[in-house]
Coordinates of C-alpha atoms in Angstrom, one line a residue:
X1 CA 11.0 8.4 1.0
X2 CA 11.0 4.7 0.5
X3 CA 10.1 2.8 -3.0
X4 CA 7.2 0.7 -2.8
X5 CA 9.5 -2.0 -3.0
X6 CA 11.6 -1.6 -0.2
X7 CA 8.1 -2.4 1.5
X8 CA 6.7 -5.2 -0.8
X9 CA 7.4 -7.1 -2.9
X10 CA 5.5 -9.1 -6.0
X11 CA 6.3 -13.0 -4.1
X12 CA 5.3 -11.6 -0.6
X13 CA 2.3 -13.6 0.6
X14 CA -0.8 -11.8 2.3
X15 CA -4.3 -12.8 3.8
X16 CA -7.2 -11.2 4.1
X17 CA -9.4 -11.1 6.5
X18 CA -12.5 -9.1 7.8
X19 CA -13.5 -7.5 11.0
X20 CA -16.7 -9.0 11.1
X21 CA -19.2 -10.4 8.4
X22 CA -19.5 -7.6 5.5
X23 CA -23.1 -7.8 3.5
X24 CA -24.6 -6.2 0.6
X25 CA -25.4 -3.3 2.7
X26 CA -21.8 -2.4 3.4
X27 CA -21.0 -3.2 -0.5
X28 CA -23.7 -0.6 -1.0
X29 CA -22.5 2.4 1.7
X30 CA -18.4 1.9 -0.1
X31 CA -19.8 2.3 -3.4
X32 CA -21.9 5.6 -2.6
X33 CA -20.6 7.0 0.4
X34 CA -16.7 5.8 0.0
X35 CA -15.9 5.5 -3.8
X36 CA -16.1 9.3 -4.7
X37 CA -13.2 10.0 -1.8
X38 CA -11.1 7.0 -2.3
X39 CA -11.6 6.7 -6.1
X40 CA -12.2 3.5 -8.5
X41 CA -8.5 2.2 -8.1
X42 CA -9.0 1.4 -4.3
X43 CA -12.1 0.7 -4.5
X44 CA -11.4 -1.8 -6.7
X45 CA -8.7 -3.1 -4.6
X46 CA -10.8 -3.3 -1.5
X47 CA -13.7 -5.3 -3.8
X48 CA -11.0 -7.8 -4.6
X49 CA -9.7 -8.2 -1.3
X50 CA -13.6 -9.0 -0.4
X51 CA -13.8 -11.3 -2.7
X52 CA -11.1 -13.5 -1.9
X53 CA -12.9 -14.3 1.8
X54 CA -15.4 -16.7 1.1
X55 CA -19.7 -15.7 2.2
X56 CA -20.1 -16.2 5.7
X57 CA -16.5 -16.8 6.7
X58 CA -13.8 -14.2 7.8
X59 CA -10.1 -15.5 6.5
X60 CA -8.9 -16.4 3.1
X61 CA -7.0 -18.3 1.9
X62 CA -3.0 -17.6 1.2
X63 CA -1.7 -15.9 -1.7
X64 CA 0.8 -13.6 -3.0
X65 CA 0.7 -9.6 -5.3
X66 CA 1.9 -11.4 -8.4
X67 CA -2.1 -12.6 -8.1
X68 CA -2.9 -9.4 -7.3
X69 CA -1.4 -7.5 -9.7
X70 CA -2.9 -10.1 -12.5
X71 CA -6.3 -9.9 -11.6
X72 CA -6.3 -5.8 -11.2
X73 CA -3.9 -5.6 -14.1
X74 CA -2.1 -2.9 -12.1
X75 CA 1.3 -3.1 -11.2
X76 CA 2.8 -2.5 -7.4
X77 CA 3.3 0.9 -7.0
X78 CA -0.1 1.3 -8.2
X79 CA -1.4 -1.7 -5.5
X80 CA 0.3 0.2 -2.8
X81 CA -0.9 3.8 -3.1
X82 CA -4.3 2.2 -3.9
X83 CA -3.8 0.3 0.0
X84 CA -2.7 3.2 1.9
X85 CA -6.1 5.5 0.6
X86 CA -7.8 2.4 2.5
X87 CA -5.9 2.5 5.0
X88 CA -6.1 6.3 5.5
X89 CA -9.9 6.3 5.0
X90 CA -10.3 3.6 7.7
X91 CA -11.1 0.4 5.5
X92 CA -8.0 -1.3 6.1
X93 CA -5.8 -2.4 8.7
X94 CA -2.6 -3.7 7.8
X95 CA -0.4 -6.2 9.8
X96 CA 3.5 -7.2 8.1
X97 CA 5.4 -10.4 9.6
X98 CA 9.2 -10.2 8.2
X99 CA 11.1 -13.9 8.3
X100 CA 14.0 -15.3 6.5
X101 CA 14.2 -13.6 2.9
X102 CA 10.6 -13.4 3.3
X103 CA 7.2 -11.1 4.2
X104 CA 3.8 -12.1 5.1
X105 CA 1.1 -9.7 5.4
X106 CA -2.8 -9.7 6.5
X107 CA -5.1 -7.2 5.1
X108 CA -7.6 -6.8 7.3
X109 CA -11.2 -5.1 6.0
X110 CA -12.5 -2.6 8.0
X111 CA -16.5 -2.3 7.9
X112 CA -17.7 0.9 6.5
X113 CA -19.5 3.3 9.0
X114 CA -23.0 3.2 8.6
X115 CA -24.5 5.7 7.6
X116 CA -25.9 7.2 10.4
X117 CA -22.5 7.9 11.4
X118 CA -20.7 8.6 8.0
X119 CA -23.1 11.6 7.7
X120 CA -22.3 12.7 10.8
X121 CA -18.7 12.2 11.3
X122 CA -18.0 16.0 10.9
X123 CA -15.3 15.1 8.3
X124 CA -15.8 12.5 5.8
X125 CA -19.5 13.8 5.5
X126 CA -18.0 17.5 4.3
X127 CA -15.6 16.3 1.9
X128 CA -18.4 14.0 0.3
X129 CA -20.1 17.3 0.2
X130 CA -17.7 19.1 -1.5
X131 CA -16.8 16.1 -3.9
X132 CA -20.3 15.3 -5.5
X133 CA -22.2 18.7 -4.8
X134 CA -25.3 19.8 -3.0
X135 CA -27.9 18.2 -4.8
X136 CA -26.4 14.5 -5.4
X137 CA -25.2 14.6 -1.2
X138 CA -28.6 15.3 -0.4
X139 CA -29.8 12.6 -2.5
X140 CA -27.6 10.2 -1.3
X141 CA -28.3 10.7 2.0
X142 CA -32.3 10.2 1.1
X143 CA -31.4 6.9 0.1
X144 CA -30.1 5.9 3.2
X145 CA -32.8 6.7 5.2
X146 CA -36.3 5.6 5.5
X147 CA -39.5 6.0 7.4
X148 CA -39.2 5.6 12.0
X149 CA -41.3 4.4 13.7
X150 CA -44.9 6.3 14.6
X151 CA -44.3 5.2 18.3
X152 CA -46.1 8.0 19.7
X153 CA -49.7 6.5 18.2
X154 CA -49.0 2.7 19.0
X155 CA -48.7 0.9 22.9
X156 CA -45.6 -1.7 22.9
X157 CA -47.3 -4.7 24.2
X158 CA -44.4 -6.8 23.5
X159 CA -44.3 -9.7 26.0
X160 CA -41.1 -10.4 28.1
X161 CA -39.3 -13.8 28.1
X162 CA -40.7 -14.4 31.7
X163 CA -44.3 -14.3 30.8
X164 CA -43.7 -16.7 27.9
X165 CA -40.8 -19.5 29.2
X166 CA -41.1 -21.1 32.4
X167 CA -37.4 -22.6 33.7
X168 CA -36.8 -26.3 35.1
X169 CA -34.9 -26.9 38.5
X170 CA -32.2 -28.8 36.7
X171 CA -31.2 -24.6 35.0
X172 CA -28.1 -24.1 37.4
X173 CA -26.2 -27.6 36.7
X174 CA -26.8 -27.2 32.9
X175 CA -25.8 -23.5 32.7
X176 CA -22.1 -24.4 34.1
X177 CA -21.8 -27.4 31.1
X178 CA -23.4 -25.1 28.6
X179 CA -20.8 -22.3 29.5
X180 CA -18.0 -24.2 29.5
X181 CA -19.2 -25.7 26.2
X182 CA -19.3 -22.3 24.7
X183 CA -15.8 -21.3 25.4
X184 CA -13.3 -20.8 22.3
X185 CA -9.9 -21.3 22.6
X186 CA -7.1 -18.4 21.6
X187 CA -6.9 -19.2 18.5
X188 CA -10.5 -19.4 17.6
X189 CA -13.3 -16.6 17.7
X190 CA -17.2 -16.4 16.6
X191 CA -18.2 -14.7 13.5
X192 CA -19.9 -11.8 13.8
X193 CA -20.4 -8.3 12.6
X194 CA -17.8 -6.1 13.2
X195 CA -17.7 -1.9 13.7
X196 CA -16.0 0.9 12.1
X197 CA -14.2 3.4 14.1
X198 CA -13.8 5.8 11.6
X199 CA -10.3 6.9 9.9
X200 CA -7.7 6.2 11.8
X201 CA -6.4 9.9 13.5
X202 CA -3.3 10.9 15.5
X203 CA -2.9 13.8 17.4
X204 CA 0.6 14.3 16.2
X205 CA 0.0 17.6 14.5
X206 CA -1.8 19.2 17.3
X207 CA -0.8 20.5 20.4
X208 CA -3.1 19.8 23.0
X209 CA -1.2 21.0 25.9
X210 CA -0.7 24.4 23.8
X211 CA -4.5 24.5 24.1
X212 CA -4.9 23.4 27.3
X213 CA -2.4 25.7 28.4
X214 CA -4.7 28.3 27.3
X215 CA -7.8 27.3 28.8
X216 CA -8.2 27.7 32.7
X217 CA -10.4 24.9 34.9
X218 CA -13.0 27.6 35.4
X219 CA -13.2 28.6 31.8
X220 CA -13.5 24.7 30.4
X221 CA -13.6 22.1 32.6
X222 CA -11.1 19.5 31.7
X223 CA -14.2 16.3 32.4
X224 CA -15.4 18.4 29.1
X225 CA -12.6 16.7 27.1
X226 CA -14.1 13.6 26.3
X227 CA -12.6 11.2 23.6
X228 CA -15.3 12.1 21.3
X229 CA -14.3 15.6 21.8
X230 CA -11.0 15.1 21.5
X231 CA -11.4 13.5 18.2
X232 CA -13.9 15.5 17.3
X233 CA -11.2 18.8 17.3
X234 CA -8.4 16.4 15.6
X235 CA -10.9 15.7 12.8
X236 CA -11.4 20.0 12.9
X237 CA -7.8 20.8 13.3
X238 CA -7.4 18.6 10.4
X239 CA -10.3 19.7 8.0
X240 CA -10.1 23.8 8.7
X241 CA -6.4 23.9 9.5
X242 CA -7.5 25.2 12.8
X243 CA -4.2 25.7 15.2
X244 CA -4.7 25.4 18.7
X245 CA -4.7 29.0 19.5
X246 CA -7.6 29.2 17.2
X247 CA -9.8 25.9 18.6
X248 CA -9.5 27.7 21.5
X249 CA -11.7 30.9 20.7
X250 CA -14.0 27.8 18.6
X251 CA -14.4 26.0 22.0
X252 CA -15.4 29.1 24.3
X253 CA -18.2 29.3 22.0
X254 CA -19.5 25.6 22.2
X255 CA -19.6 25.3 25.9
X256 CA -23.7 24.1 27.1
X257 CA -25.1 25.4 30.3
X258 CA -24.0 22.4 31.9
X259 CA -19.8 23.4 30.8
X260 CA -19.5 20.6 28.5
X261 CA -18.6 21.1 24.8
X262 CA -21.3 20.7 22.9
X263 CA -20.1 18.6 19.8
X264 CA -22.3 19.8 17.5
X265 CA -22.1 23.7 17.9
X266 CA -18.6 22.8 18.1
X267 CA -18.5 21.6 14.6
X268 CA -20.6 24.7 13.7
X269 CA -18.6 27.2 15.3
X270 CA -15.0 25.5 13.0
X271 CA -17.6 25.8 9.8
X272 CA -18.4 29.4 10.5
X273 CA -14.5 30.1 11.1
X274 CA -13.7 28.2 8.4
X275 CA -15.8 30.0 5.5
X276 CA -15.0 33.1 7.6
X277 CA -11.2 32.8 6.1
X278 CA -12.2 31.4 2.9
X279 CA -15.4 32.1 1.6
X280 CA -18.3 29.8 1.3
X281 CA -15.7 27.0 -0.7
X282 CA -15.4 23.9 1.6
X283 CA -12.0 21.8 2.0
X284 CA -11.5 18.8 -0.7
X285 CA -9.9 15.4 -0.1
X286 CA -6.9 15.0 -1.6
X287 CA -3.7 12.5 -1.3
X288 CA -0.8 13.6 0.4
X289 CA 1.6 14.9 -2.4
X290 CA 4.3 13.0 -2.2
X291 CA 8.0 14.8 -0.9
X292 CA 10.3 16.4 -3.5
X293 CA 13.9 14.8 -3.4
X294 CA 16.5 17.6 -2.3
X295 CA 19.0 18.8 -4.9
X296 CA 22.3 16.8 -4.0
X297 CA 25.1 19.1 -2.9
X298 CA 26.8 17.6 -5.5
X299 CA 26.1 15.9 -8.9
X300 CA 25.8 12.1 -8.8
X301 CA 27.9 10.2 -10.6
X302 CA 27.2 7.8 -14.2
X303 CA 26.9 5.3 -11.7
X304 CA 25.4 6.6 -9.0
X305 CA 22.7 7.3 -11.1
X306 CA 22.5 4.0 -12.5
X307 CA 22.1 2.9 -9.3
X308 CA 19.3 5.2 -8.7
X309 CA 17.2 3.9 -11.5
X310 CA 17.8 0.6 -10.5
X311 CA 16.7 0.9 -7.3
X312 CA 13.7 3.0 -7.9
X313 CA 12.6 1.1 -11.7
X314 CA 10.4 -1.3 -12.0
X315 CA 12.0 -4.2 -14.2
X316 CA 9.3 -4.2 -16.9
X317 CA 9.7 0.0 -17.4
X318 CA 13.8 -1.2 -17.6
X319 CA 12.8 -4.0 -20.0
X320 CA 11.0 -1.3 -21.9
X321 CA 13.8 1.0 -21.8
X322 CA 16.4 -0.8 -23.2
X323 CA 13.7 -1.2 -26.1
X324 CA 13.6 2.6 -26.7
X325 CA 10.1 2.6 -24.8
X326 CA 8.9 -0.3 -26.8
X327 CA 6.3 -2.7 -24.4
X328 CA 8.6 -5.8 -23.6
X329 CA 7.4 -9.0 -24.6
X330 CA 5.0 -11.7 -23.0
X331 CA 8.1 -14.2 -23.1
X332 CA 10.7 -11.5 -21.8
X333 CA 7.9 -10.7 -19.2
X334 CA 7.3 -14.3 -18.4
X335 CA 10.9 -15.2 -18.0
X336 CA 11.5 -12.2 -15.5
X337 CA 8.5 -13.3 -13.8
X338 CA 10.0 -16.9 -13.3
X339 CA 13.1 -16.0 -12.3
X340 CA 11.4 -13.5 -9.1
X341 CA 8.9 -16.1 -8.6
X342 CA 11.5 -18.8 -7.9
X343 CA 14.9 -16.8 -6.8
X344 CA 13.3 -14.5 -4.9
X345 CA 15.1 -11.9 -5.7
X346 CA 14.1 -8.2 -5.2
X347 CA 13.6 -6.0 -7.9
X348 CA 16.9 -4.0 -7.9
X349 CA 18.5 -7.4 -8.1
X350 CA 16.5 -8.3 -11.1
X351 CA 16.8 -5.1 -13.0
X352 CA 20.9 -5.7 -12.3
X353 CA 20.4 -9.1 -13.7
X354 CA 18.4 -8.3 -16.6
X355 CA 20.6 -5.5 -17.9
X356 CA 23.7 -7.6 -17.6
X357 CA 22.2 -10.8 -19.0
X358 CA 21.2 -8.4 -21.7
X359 CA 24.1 -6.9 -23.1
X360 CA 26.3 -10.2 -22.6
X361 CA 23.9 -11.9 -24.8
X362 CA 23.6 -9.5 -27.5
X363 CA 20.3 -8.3 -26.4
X364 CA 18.5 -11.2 -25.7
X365 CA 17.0 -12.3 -22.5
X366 CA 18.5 -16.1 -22.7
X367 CA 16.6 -18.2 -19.5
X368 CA 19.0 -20.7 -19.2
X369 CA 21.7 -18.0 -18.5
X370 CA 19.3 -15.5 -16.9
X371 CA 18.7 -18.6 -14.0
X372 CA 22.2 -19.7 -13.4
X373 CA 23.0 -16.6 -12.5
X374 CA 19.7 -15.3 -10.4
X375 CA 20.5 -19.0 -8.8
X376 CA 24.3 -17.9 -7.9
X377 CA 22.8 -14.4 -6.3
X378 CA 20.3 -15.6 -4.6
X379 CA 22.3 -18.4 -2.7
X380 CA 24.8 -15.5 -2.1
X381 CA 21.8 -13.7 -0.5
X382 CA 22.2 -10.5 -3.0
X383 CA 19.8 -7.6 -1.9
X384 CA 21.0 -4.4 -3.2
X385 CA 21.6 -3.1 -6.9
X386 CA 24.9 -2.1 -5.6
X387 CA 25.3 -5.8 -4.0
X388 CA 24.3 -7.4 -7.6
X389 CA 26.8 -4.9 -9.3
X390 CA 29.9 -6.0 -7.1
X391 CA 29.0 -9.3 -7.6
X392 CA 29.0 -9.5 -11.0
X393 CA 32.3 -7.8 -11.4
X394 CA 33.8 -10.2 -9.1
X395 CA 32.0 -13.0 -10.9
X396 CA 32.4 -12.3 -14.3
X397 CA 35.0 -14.3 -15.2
X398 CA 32.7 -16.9 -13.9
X399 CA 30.0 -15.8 -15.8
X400 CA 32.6 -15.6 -18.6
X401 CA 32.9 -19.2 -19.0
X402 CA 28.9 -20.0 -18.2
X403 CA 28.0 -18.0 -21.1
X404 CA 31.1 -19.7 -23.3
X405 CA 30.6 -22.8 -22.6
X406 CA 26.7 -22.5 -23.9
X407 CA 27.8 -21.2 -26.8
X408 CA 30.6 -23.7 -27.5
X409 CA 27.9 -26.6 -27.5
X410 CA 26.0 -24.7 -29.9
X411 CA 28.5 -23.5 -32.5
X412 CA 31.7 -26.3 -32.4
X413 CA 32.6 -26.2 -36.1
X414 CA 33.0 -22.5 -36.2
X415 CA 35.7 -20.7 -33.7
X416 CA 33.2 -17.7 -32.0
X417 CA 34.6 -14.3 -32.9
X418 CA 32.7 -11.6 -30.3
X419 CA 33.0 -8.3 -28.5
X420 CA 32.7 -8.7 -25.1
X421 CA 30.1 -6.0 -24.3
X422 CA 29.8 -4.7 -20.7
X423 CA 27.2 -2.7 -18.8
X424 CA 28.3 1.0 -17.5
X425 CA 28.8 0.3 -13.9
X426 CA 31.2 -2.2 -14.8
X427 CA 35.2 -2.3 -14.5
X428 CA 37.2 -5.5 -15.2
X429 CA 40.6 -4.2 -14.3
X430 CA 41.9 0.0 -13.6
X431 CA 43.9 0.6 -17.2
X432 CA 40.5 0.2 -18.4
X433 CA 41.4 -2.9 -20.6
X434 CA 39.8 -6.1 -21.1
X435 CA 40.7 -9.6 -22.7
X436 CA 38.3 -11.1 -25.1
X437 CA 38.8 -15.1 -25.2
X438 CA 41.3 -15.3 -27.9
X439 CA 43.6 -13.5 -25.2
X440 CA 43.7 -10.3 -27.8
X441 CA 43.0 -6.5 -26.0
X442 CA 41.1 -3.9 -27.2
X443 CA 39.9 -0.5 -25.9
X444 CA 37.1 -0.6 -23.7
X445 CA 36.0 3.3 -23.1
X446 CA 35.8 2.8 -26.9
X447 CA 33.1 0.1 -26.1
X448 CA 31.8 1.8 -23.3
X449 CA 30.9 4.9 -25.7
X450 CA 29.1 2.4 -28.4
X451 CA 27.1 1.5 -24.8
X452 CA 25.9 4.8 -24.1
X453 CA 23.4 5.0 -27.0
X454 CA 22.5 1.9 -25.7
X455 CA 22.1 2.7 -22.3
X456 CA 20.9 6.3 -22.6
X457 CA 17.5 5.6 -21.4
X458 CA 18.7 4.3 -18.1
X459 CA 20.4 7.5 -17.4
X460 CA 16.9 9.7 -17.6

């Protein structure tokens, strides 16, 4: 499976917009109805997303997920998962431009459904059910109703707009210049409320020919599969793990006197099957567990798996590694954060950048340095951990003589004596030997063994 980051990234933009005006109501229906299933980290995410879109208008302005990682004081991976439980659930429809070295994204909110149909969808209803129990469900759903009308002791004397308006002879030439006055161009459209249509299903894991195949004309008509049918038995497949085999014996059941499926009986008939196999316990919501990594056929190499945690490390937990687990500092942070903010570099690239900046300046994260370099890569268009790592080894000479000639400005009266520390990956010539500045040799596996302590933490 793909990181997070290999999707998005902290300096790629995104708008938000809505499908429609959202009120207080709909604030109200997320909170009750949506929170329990989605829990308080998308929730959150979707309130902030709201918020951004100013009352009574639908777009946002621009911005990027450093923001949004700030003001929910999450990081990505978190922001991600937290975005795809909205967009499972229904809330959110996602949209990705990709450009040069860049991504642009529009989150669009999706209304809740209203009530009426949340507690009748069949599926989101009967996991809310089994999340908050019997007695709270019930008195949620008193909440969100309230008295009908008594129309059966009252007349409706309302008057029609005929009885009350009287129209002039000049209506006709008007109505053409009002219409065409009322036109919106392309890229224009009037706000408005929008309308939920529930979360998003595929049919992907059912095999509706299977169960067609097993019906005959005259035992269900096919007119009888009507899209709300037909989504009404993905939502059942889904919920009861019913197999088409199965839905078919469910279906026989629901057909009406008229030989449609009633919808309804339908969803009665999957409950009964349902607790038939299992008991009374209904189904629970959970995430999709994420896949387990196969076992290689063969063990990875020191640097292979180097380049594994690179690729799949955020730089702060790297930062923090190289600390022994110790929180990296705001100024560390800070610098790091400039560097992605202005390079735009991805993240495998920085976590290259930070451990070799690192260990060639005796462990501290130098800016100056740090941006030469990020500035080098990122006019080289560097992508990879294993692109950074290649460069750098062809570089380092370069480097060599960046880092030098700092030093030299800083410390002219004393000649430098150092040991030219290297990360893991890297390789300056095949005997394994490398030339300090003073031209004199000296053992490198010897250094790259005082490393490993050092670089231990990258390895788990």
């Amino acid at each position: 499976m793909k990181n997070h980051w290999n999707e998005i990234q902290p300096v790629d933009h995104y708008t938000v917009c809505t499908n429609g005006l959202l009120q207080e109501f709909e604030r109200k229906i997320i909170t009750f109805l949506y929170q329990p299933l989605i829990g308080p980290v998308s929730y959150s995410l979707y309130m902030s997303l709201w918020g951004e879109v100013e009352e009574s208008r639908l777009w946002s302005a621009p911005s990027n997920h450093y923001h949004l990682m700030n003001i929910l004081s999450m990081n990505l991976q978190e922001i991600h998962e937290a975005r795809m439980k909205l967009e499972g659930i229904g809330l959110l429809k996602t949209y990705a431009k990709k450009g040069e070295g860049e991504r642009s994204f529009i989150y669009e909110l999706q209304p809740p459904l209203l009530p009426n149909d949340f507690f009748t969808d069949g599926m989101l209803n009967v996991y809310l059910f089994r999340k908050i129990g019997r007695s709270h469900y019930l008195r949620l759903k008193e909440s969100f109703t309230d008295r009908g009308m008594e129309s059966d002791s009252f007349t409706n004397v309302t008057r029609s707009f005929q009885d009350v308006f009287s129209s002039e002879n000049s209506i006709d030439f008007l109505r053409h210049e009002a219409n065409d006055g009322s036109l919106t161009n392309e890229e224009k459209a009037y706000i408005g409320y929008g309308k939920n249509e529930g979360p998003p299903m595929d049919d992907i894991d059912f095999d509706f020919s299977l169960l067609l195949n097993g019906l005959s004309e005259s035992m269900v008509p096919r007119r009888a599969f009507t899209p709300v049918v037909k989504e009404t038995i993905l939502k059942l497949s889904y919920l009861y793990g019913i197999g088409p085999l199965q839905m078919k014996n469910i279906l026989l059941g629901s057909l009406d006197s008229d030989e449609a499926i009633d919808v309804e009986q339908l969803r009665k008939s999957a409950r009964d099957w349902y607790q038939l196999q299992t008991g009374d316990e209904l189904p629970d919501l959970t995430p999709k567990a994420r896949p387990v990594k196969k076992e290689a056929s063969k063990p990875l190499s020191r640097e292979e798996e180097l380049l594994e945690y690179l690729e799949s490390t955020s730089p702060k937990d790297v930062l923090a590694d190289i600390s022994n687990g110790s929180a990296a500092s705001n100024s560390d942070l800070q610098v790091v954060e400039e560097i992605i903010m202005t390079q735009k570099l991805p993240l495998p690239v920085i976590n290259v950048l930070i451990q070799y900046v690192l260990l060639k300046t005796d462990m501290k994260l130098t800016k100056g340095y740090m941006e030469k370099i990020a500035s080098h890569w990122a006019r080289k268009k560097v992508s990879t951990a294993g692109e950074a790592m290649e460069l750098a080894k062809n570089e380092h000479k370069q480097y060599m003589e960046w880092a030098s000639g700092k030093n030299e400005k800083r410390t002219t009266r004393r000649k430098p004596i150092r040991t030219e520390k290297l990360p893991d990956w890297f390789q300056e010539d095949e005997k394994g030997e490398a030339k300090s500045q003073n031209g004199e040799t000296y053992d490198l596996e010897a250094e790259k063994r005082k490393l490993e302590e050092e670089l231990k933490n990258f390895r788990k």
